[in-house]
């Protein structure tokens, strides 16, 4: 049986802080194999609805994540946001909108797309250090 612990562990999840409230994407880290966890840290923008986070790491503190979030409180204007960390999720880069394609499916507009289409997204880091988000 092979067993190993990757430190730090980085966990992303979404949830509301009030009943029926907008969900926030949160991050927590553990440096002891999940025995204890840091306080939660919001990755998404306060007051917006955010869901479906995906996270990947390649060691040495290099962590990358994306999530879907409304913009301007408009539930018909969702976008995908990317953030990264160089210190194992202790701090994160500013969010970058990566759903900015100007062509393609008719449900996209300049403000975003009409609906978050499920929790089936993925993120990966290539051996050359490039991020792939789908």
N, CA and C atoms as an extended XYZ file, in Angstrom:
402
Properties=species:S:1:pos:R:3:atomname:S:1:resname:S:1:resid:I:1 pbc="F F F"
N         0.838       -1.181        0.000 N   UNK     1
C         0.000        0.000        0.000 CA  UNK     1
C         0.880        1.241        0.000 C   UNK     1
N         0.595        2.141       -0.922 N   UNK     2
C         1.328        3.384       -1.027 CA  UNK     2
C         0.581        4.463       -0.252 C   UNK     2
N         1.281        5.202        0.565 N   UNK     3
C         0.657        6.254        1.355 CA  UNK     3
C         1.569        7.468        1.365 C   UNK     3
N         1.003        8.639        1.148 N   UNK     4
C         1.783        9.861        1.216 CA  UNK     4
C         0.881       11.023        1.572 C   UNK     4
N         1.488       12.074        2.071 N   UNK     5
C         0.760       13.298        2.417 CA  UNK     5
C         1.402       14.446        1.664 C   UNK     5
N         0.592       15.211        0.984 N   UNK     6
C         1.065       16.396        0.287 CA  UNK     6
C         0.798       17.589        1.186 C   UNK     6
N         1.823       18.340        1.510 N   UNK     7
C         1.647       19.540        2.329 CA  UNK     7
C         2.118       20.751        1.567 C   UNK     7
N         1.411       21.840        1.622 N   UNK     8
C         0.126       21.940        2.295 CA  UNK     8
C        -1.004       21.380        1.428 C   UNK     8
N        -2.066       20.974        2.093 N   UNK     9
C        -3.304       20.620        1.413 CA  UNK     9
C        -4.107       21.893        1.207 C   UNK     9
N        -4.757       22.042        0.069 N   UNK    10
C        -5.596       23.201       -0.219 CA  UNK    10
C        -6.976       22.690       -0.602 C   UNK    10
N        -7.985       23.185        0.081 N   UNK    11
C        -9.375       22.797       -0.143 CA  UNK    11
C       -10.166       24.019       -0.567 C   UNK    11
N       -10.930       23.892       -1.644 N   UNK    12
C       -11.859       24.940       -2.057 CA  UNK    12
C       -13.267       24.392       -1.971 C   UNK    12
N       -14.197       25.224       -1.549 N   UNK    13
C       -15.600       24.827       -1.467 CA  UNK    13
C       -16.459       26.071       -1.573 C   UNK    13
N       -17.756       25.881       -1.820 N   UNK    14
C       -18.654       27.026       -1.873 CA  UNK    14
C       -19.798       26.817       -0.896 C   UNK    14
N       -20.319       27.924       -0.398 N   UNK    15
C       -21.449       27.874        0.518 CA  UNK    15
C       -21.861       29.271        0.943 C   UNK    15
N       -23.090       29.356        1.419 N   UNK    16
C       -23.655       30.631        1.890 CA  UNK    16
C       -23.440       30.762        3.395 C   UNK    16
N       -23.337       31.978        3.864 N   UNK    17
C       -23.189       32.223        5.301 CA  UNK    17
C       -24.522       32.511        5.973 C   UNK    17
N       -25.568       32.716        5.163 N   UNK    18
C       -26.915       32.930        5.690 CA  UNK    18
C       -27.888       32.068        4.886 C   UNK    18
N       -29.000       31.659        5.488 N   UNK    19
C       -29.984       30.864        4.747 CA  UNK    19
C       -30.436       31.583        3.471 C   UNK    19
N       -30.405       30.879        2.354 N   UNK    20
C       -30.810       31.397        1.042 CA  UNK    20
C       -29.930       32.536        0.546 C   UNK    20
N       -28.775       32.744        1.164 N   UNK    21
C       -27.870       33.805        0.739 CA  UNK    21
C       -27.006       33.390       -0.439 C   UNK    21
N       -26.328       34.354       -1.025 N   UNK    22
C       -25.400       34.053       -2.111 CA  UNK    22
C       -24.267       33.186       -1.582 C   UNK    22
N       -23.808       32.277       -2.416 N   UNK    23
C       -22.695       31.415       -2.044 CA  UNK    23
C       -21.373       32.112       -2.340 C   UNK    23
N       -20.377       31.803       -1.539 N   UNK    24
C       -19.021       32.312       -1.683 CA  UNK    24
C       -18.103       31.128       -1.904 C   UNK    24
N       -17.050       31.306       -2.697 N   UNK    25
C       -16.022       30.279       -2.825 CA  UNK    25
C       -14.978       30.558       -1.752 C   UNK    25
N       -14.722       29.541       -0.935 N   UNK    26
C       -13.805       29.639        0.196 CA  UNK    26
C       -12.590       28.740       -0.007 C   UNK    26
N       -11.480       29.123        0.605 N   UNK    27
C       -10.255       28.330        0.596 CA  UNK    27
C        -9.836       28.064        2.038 C   UNK    27
N        -9.333       26.866        2.276 N   UNK    28
C        -8.714       26.508        3.555 CA  UNK    28
C        -7.465       25.704        3.251 C   UNK    28
N        -6.485       25.765        4.142 N   UNK    29
C        -5.257       25.006        3.972 CA  UNK    29
C        -4.948       24.205        5.233 C   UNK    29
N        -4.205       23.125        5.016 N   UNK    30
C        -3.730       22.306        6.132 CA  UNK    30
C        -2.265       21.984        5.897 C   UNK    30
N        -1.471       22.111        6.928 N   UNK    31
C        -0.043       21.777        6.831 CA  UNK    31
C         0.299       20.523        7.635 C   UNK    31
N        -0.745       19.819        8.099 N   UNK    32
C        -0.494       18.597        8.866 CA  UNK    32
C        -1.346       17.428        8.375 C   UNK    32
N        -1.490       17.347        7.052 N   UNK    33
C        -2.210       16.227        6.467 CA  UNK    33
C        -3.699       16.228        6.710 C   UNK    33
N        -4.280       17.372        7.023 N   UNK    34
C        -5.716       17.472        7.219 CA  UNK    34
C        -6.179       17.301        8.657 C   UNK    34
N        -5.246       17.207        9.597 N   UNK    35
C        -5.623       17.098       11.010 CA  UNK    35
C        -6.302       18.386       11.464 C   UNK    35
N        -5.766       19.520       11.037 N   UNK    36
C        -6.387       20.807       11.345 CA  UNK    36
C        -6.305       21.676       10.093 C   UNK    36
N        -7.178       22.693       10.064 N   UNK    37
C        -7.295       23.542        8.882 CA  UNK    37
C        -7.242       25.013        9.259 C   UNK    37
N        -6.768       25.838        8.327 N   UNK    38
C        -6.735       27.287        8.528 CA  UNK    38
C        -8.161       27.833        8.550 C   UNK    38
N        -8.274       29.078        8.971 N   UNK    39
C        -9.562       29.776        8.857 CA  UNK    39
C        -9.903       29.910        7.372 C   UNK    39
N       -11.185       29.973        7.072 N   UNK    40
C       -11.580       30.104        5.673 CA  UNK    40
C       -11.184       31.471        5.132 C   UNK    40
N       -10.916       31.500        3.829 N   UNK    41
C       -10.520       32.722        3.134 CA  UNK    41
C       -11.380       32.820        1.872 C   UNK    41
N       -12.082       33.912        1.706 N   UNK    42
C       -12.943       34.085        0.531 CA  UNK    42
C       -12.091       34.316       -0.715 C   UNK    42
N       -12.392       33.571       -1.779 N   UNK    43
C       -11.741       33.803       -3.068 CA  UNK    43
C       -12.641       34.607       -3.993 C   UNK    43
N       -13.945       34.423       -3.893 N   UNK    44
C       -14.885       35.131       -4.765 CA  UNK    44
C       -15.238       36.490       -4.170 C   UNK    44
N       -15.927       37.288       -4.955 N   UNK    45
C       -16.277       38.653       -4.575 CA  UNK    45
C       -17.496       38.670       -3.658 C   UNK    45
N       -17.408       39.403       -2.568 N   UNK    46
C       -18.526       39.528       -1.630 CA  UNK    46
C       -19.747       40.100       -2.348 C   UNK    46
N       -20.916       39.554       -2.051 N   UNK    47
C       -22.160       40.042       -2.629 CA  UNK    47
C       -22.533       39.395       -3.950 C   UNK    47
N       -21.631       38.623       -4.535 N   UNK    48
C       -21.926       37.909       -5.778 CA  UNK    48
C       -22.208       36.447       -5.449 C   UNK    48
N       -22.836       35.736       -6.360 N   UNK    49
C       -23.040       34.295       -6.238 CA  UNK    49
C       -21.857       33.610       -6.901 C   UNK    49
N       -21.229       32.663       -6.215 N   UNK    50
C       -20.071       31.958       -6.764 CA  UNK    50
C       -20.192       30.467       -6.469 C   UNK    50
N       -19.827       29.668       -7.451 N   UNK    51
C       -19.978       28.216       -7.351 CA  UNK    51
C       -18.876       27.496       -8.115 C   UNK    51
N       -18.859       26.168       -7.963 N   UNK    52
C       -18.115       25.206       -8.775 CA  UNK    52
C       -16.604       25.431       -8.829 C   UNK    52
N       -15.926       25.586       -7.698 N   UNK    53
C       -14.472       25.776       -7.741 CA  UNK    53
C       -13.741       24.504       -8.179 C   UNK    53
N       -12.601       24.706       -8.817 N   UNK    54
C       -11.687       23.628       -9.174 CA  UNK    54
C       -10.286       24.075       -8.758 C   UNK    54
N        -9.473       23.144       -8.264 N   UNK    55
C        -8.139       23.500       -7.774 CA  UNK    55
C        -7.137       22.425       -8.166 C   UNK    55
N        -5.891       22.850       -8.398 N   UNK    56
C        -4.800       21.937       -8.722 CA  UNK    56
C        -3.507       22.516       -8.162 C   UNK    56
N        -2.570       21.633       -7.828 N   UNK    57
C        -1.269       22.046       -7.313 CA  UNK    57
C        -0.196       21.180       -7.937 C   UNK    57
N         1.000       21.733       -8.061 N   UNK    58
C         2.114       20.922       -8.552 CA  UNK    58
C         3.284       20.923       -7.571 C   UNK    58
N         2.990       21.232       -6.327 N   UNK    59
C         4.027       21.224       -5.302 CA  UNK    59
C         4.716       22.568       -5.187 C   UNK    59
N         5.601       22.683       -4.219 N   UNK    60
C         6.365       23.909       -3.959 CA  UNK    60
C         5.468       25.120       -3.759 C   UNK    60
N         4.237       24.909       -3.286 N   UNK    61
C         3.323       26.011       -3.004 CA  UNK    61
C         2.568       26.540       -4.199 C   UNK    61
N         2.797       25.983       -5.403 N   UNK    62
C         2.156       26.441       -6.635 CA  UNK    62
C         0.747       25.852       -6.728 C   UNK    62
N        -0.271       26.702       -6.492 N   UNK    63
C        -1.670       26.277       -6.501 CA  UNK    63
C        -2.434       27.161       -7.477 C   UNK    63
N        -3.341       26.547       -8.251 N   UNK    64
C        -4.126       27.300       -9.228 CA  UNK    64
C        -5.593       26.888       -9.117 C   UNK    64
N        -6.478       27.848       -9.313 N   UNK    65
C        -7.899       27.579       -9.100 CA  UNK    65
C        -8.746       28.415      -10.050 C   UNK    65
N        -9.945       27.933      -10.309 N   UNK    66
C       -10.957       28.725      -11.010 CA  UNK    66
C       -12.315       28.449      -10.381 C   UNK    66
N       -13.243       29.358      -10.616 N   UNK    67
C       -14.608       29.231      -10.110 CA  UNK    67
C       -15.521       30.081      -10.978 C   UNK    67
N       -16.820       29.827      -10.911 N   UNK    68
C       -17.814       30.621      -11.629 CA  UNK    68
C       -18.451       31.612      -10.673 C   UNK    68
N       -18.715       32.819      -11.164 N   UNK    69
C       -19.272       33.874      -10.317 CA  UNK    69
C       -20.113       34.827      -11.148 C   UNK    69
N       -21.202       35.331      -10.542 N   UNK    70
C       -21.999       36.362      -11.208 CA  UNK    70
C       -21.203       37.664      -11.223 C   UNK    70
N       -21.704       38.595      -12.004 N   UNK    71
C       -21.077       39.908      -12.056 CA  UNK    71
C       -22.175       40.963      -11.915 C   UNK    71
N       -21.985       41.902      -11.032 N   UNK    72
C       -22.975       42.950      -10.814 CA  UNK    72
C       -24.296       42.449      -10.250 C   UNK    72
N       -24.247       41.290       -9.558 N   UNK    73
C       -25.470       40.727       -8.995 CA  UNK    73
C       -26.421       40.163      -10.029 C   UNK    73
N       -25.989       40.094      -11.283 N   UNK    74
C       -26.828       39.638      -12.387 CA  UNK    74
C       -26.700       38.121      -12.533 C   UNK    74
N       -27.770       37.386      -12.242 N   UNK    75
C       -27.747       35.932      -12.336 CA  UNK    75
C       -27.810       35.435      -13.772 C   UNK    75
N       -27.870       36.354      -14.744 N   UNK    76
C       -27.764       36.007      -16.159 CA  UNK    76
C       -26.421       36.435      -16.730 C   UNK    76
N       -25.473       36.746      -15.846 N   UNK    77
C       -24.142       37.183      -16.285 CA  UNK    77
C       -23.085       36.496      -15.422 C   UNK    77
N       -22.829       35.233      -15.716 N   UNK    78
C       -21.814       34.457      -15.017 CA  UNK    78
C       -20.497       34.532      -15.783 C   UNK    78
N       -19.388       34.461      -15.053 N   UNK    79
C       -18.065       34.423      -15.657 CA  UNK    79
C       -17.200       33.434      -14.893 C   UNK    79
N       -16.102       33.044      -15.504 N   UNK    80
C       -15.135       32.146      -14.875 CA  UNK    80
C       -13.922       32.971      -14.487 C   UNK    80
N       -13.506       32.816      -13.230 N   UNK    81
C       -12.403       33.586      -12.660 CA  UNK    81
C       -11.278       32.649      -12.254 C   UNK    81
N       -10.039       33.089      -12.475 N   UNK    82
C        -8.829       32.319      -12.180 CA  UNK    82
C        -8.028       33.042      -11.101 C   UNK    82
N        -7.486       32.259      -10.164 N   UNK    83
C        -6.577       32.802       -9.146 CA  UNK    83
C        -5.462       31.799       -8.924 C   UNK    83
N        -4.323       32.276       -8.463 N   UNK    84
C        -3.201       31.385       -8.191 CA  UNK    84
C        -2.538       31.782       -6.880 C   UNK    84
N        -1.759       30.842       -6.362 N   UNK    85
C        -1.027       31.061       -5.122 CA  UNK    85
C         0.377       30.494       -5.294 C   UNK    85
N         1.347       31.193       -4.755 N   UNK    86
C         2.735       30.700       -4.783 CA  UNK    86
C         3.194       30.223       -3.413 C   UNK    86
N         2.277       30.280       -2.425 N   UNK    87
C         2.651       29.878       -1.068 CA  UNK    87
C         1.647       28.901       -0.460 C   UNK    87
N         1.184       27.976       -1.289 N   UNK    88
C         0.318       26.918       -0.783 CA  UNK    88
C        -1.067       27.357       -0.363 C   UNK    88
N        -1.572       28.439       -0.915 N   UNK    89
C        -2.915       28.902       -0.613 CA  UNK    89
C        -3.017       29.854        0.568 C   UNK    89
N        -1.874       30.268        1.124 N   UNK    90
C        -1.933       31.251        2.214 CA  UNK    90
C        -2.420       32.600        1.707 C   UNK    90
N        -1.951       32.981        0.526 N   UNK    91
C        -2.436       34.195       -0.139 CA  UNK    91
C        -2.679       33.848       -1.600 C   UNK    91
N        -3.524       34.652       -2.247 N   UNK    92
C        -3.925       34.385       -3.629 CA  UNK    92
C        -3.731       35.630       -4.486 C   UNK    92
N        -3.491       35.415       -5.769 N   UNK    93
C        -3.402       36.517       -6.726 CA  UNK    93
C        -4.772       37.183       -6.866 C   UNK    93
N        -4.772       38.347       -7.468 N   UNK    94
C        -6.038       39.011       -7.789 CA  UNK    94
C        -6.787       38.146       -8.800 C   UNK    94
N        -8.132       38.164       -8.778 N   UNK    95
C        -8.893       37.370       -9.744 CA  UNK    95
C        -8.729       37.891      -11.168 C   UNK    95
N        -8.657       36.949      -12.114 N   UNK    96
C        -8.560       37.274      -13.531 CA  UNK    96
C        -9.718       36.575      -14.243 C   UNK    96
N       -10.495       37.335      -14.997 N   UNK    97
C       -11.611       36.743      -15.743 CA  UNK    97
C       -11.045       35.985      -16.940 C   UNK    97
N       -11.359       34.681      -17.035 N   UNK    98
C       -10.856       33.885      -18.153 CA  UNK    98
C       -11.970       33.481      -19.118 C   UNK    98
N       -13.196       33.877      -18.853 N   UNK    99
C       -14.312       33.573      -19.760 CA  UNK    99
C       -14.589       34.788      -20.632 C   UNK    99
N       -13.576       35.211      -21.389 N   UNK   100
C       -13.706       36.450      -22.155 CA  UNK   100
C       -13.681       36.230      -23.667 C   UNK   100
N       -14.027       35.028      -24.094 N   UNK   101
C       -14.072       34.751      -25.527 CA  UNK   101
C       -15.149       35.604      -26.200 C   UNK   101
N       -14.832       36.147      -27.343 N   UNK   102
C       -15.785       37.014      -28.036 CA  UNK   102
C       -16.633       36.274      -29.067 C   UNK   102
N       -16.348       34.997      -29.282 N   UNK   103
C       -17.129       34.227      -30.247 CA  UNK   103
C       -17.622       32.941      -29.613 C   UNK   103
N       -18.293       32.149      -30.438 N   UNK   104
C       -18.725       30.845      -29.956 CA  UNK   104
C       -20.211       30.756      -29.702 C   UNK   104
N       -20.573       30.088      -28.628 N   UNK   105
C       -21.962       29.758      -28.332 CA  UNK   105
C       -22.841       31.009      -28.190 C   UNK   105
N       -24.102       30.911      -28.618 N   UNK   106
C       -24.998       32.069      -28.591 CA  UNK   106
C       -25.455       32.479      -27.184 C   UNK   106
N       -25.237       31.638      -26.168 N   UNK   107
C       -25.661       32.008      -24.815 CA  UNK   107
C       -24.667       32.940      -24.127 C   UNK   107
N       -23.554       33.271      -24.776 N   UNK   108
C       -22.561       34.181      -24.213 CA  UNK   108
C       -22.829       35.605      -24.673 C   UNK   108
N       -22.596       36.552      -23.773 N   UNK   109
C       -22.702       37.971      -24.106 CA  UNK   109
C       -21.450       38.663      -23.583 C   UNK   109
N       -21.337       39.944      -23.816 N   UNK   110
C       -20.195       40.698      -23.298 CA  UNK   110
C       -20.158       40.677      -21.775 C   UNK   110
N       -21.319       40.523      -21.139 N   UNK   111
C       -21.389       40.507      -19.672 CA  UNK   111
C       -21.081       39.135      -19.089 C   UNK   111
N       -21.180       38.082      -19.893 N   UNK   112
C       -20.936       36.732      -19.380 CA  UNK   112
C       -21.859       35.729      -20.034 C   UNK   112
N       -22.015       34.581      -19.405 N   UNK   113
C       -22.900       33.561      -19.940 CA  UNK   113
C       -24.106       33.412      -19.033 C   UNK   113
N       -25.179       32.848      -19.571 N   UNK   114
C       -26.481       32.881      -18.926 CA  UNK   114
C       -26.679       31.986      -17.727 C   UNK   114
N       -25.871       30.971      -17.549 N   UNK   115
C       -26.121       30.003      -16.473 CA  UNK   115
C       -24.841       29.238      -16.197 C   UNK   115
N       -24.547       28.933      -14.926 N   UNK   116
C       -23.408       28.040      -14.667 CA  UNK   116
C       -23.842       26.623      -15.048 C   UNK   116
N       -23.135       26.032      -15.956 N   UNK   117
C       -23.570       24.761      -16.528 CA  UNK   117
C       -23.000       23.554      -15.800 C   UNK   117
N       -23.124       23.518      -14.498 N   UNK   118
C       -22.785       22.324      -13.741 CA  UNK   118
C       -21.424       22.352      -13.085 C   UNK   118
N       -21.177       21.328      -12.328 N   UNK   119
C       -19.960       21.245      -11.528 CA  UNK   119
C       -18.976       20.247      -12.133 C   UNK   119
N       -18.824       20.271      -13.436 N   UNK   120
C       -17.978       19.296      -14.095 CA  UNK   120
C       -16.713       19.896      -14.682 C   UNK   120
N       -16.300       21.036      -14.239 N   UNK   121
C       -15.078       21.655      -14.723 CA  UNK   121
C       -13.840       21.019      -14.118 C   UNK   121
N       -12.726       21.218      -14.775 N   UNK   122
C       -11.451       20.697      -14.309 CA  UNK   122
C       -10.371       21.745      -14.505 C   UNK   122
N        -9.263       21.561      -13.797 N   UNK   123
C        -8.091       22.401      -13.973 CA  UNK   123
C        -6.874       21.497      -13.886 C   UNK   123
N        -5.851       21.814      -14.667 N   UNK   124
C        -4.620       21.025      -14.662 CA  UNK   124
C        -3.442       21.952      -14.889 C   UNK   124
N        -2.269       21.480      -14.504 N   UNK   125
C        -1.026       22.202      -14.738 CA  UNK   125
C        -0.129       21.273      -15.554 C   UNK   125
N         0.330       21.735      -16.711 N   UNK   126
C         1.180       20.897      -17.554 CA  UNK   126
C         2.584       20.811      -16.964 C   UNK   126
N         3.383       19.874      -17.502 N   UNK   127
C         4.764       19.747      -17.034 CA  UNK   127
C         5.601       20.977      -17.389 C   UNK   127
N         5.103       21.820      -18.297 N   UNK   128
C         5.763       23.077      -18.628 CA  UNK   128
C         5.253       24.253      -17.811 C   UNK   128
N         4.335       23.997      -16.851 N   UNK   129
C         3.841       25.051      -15.972 CA  UNK   129
C         2.657       25.838      -16.498 C   UNK   129
N         2.077       25.424      -17.613 N   UNK   130
C         0.888       26.107      -18.151 CA  UNK   130
C        -0.368       25.582      -17.462 C   UNK   130
N        -1.347       26.459      -17.295 N   UNK   131
C        -2.626       26.081      -16.701 CA  UNK   131
C        -3.632       25.791      -17.797 C   UNK   131
N        -4.377       24.699      -17.632 N   UNK   132
C        -5.465       24.358      -18.542 CA  UNK   132
C        -6.723       24.285      -17.691 C   UNK   132
N        -7.731       25.070      -18.036 N   UNK   133
C        -9.008       25.074      -17.322 CA  UNK   133
C       -10.104       24.747      -18.311 C   UNK   133
N       -10.956       23.767      -17.965 N   UNK   134
C       -12.066       23.399      -18.845 CA  UNK   134
C       -13.356       23.399      -18.079 C   UNK   134
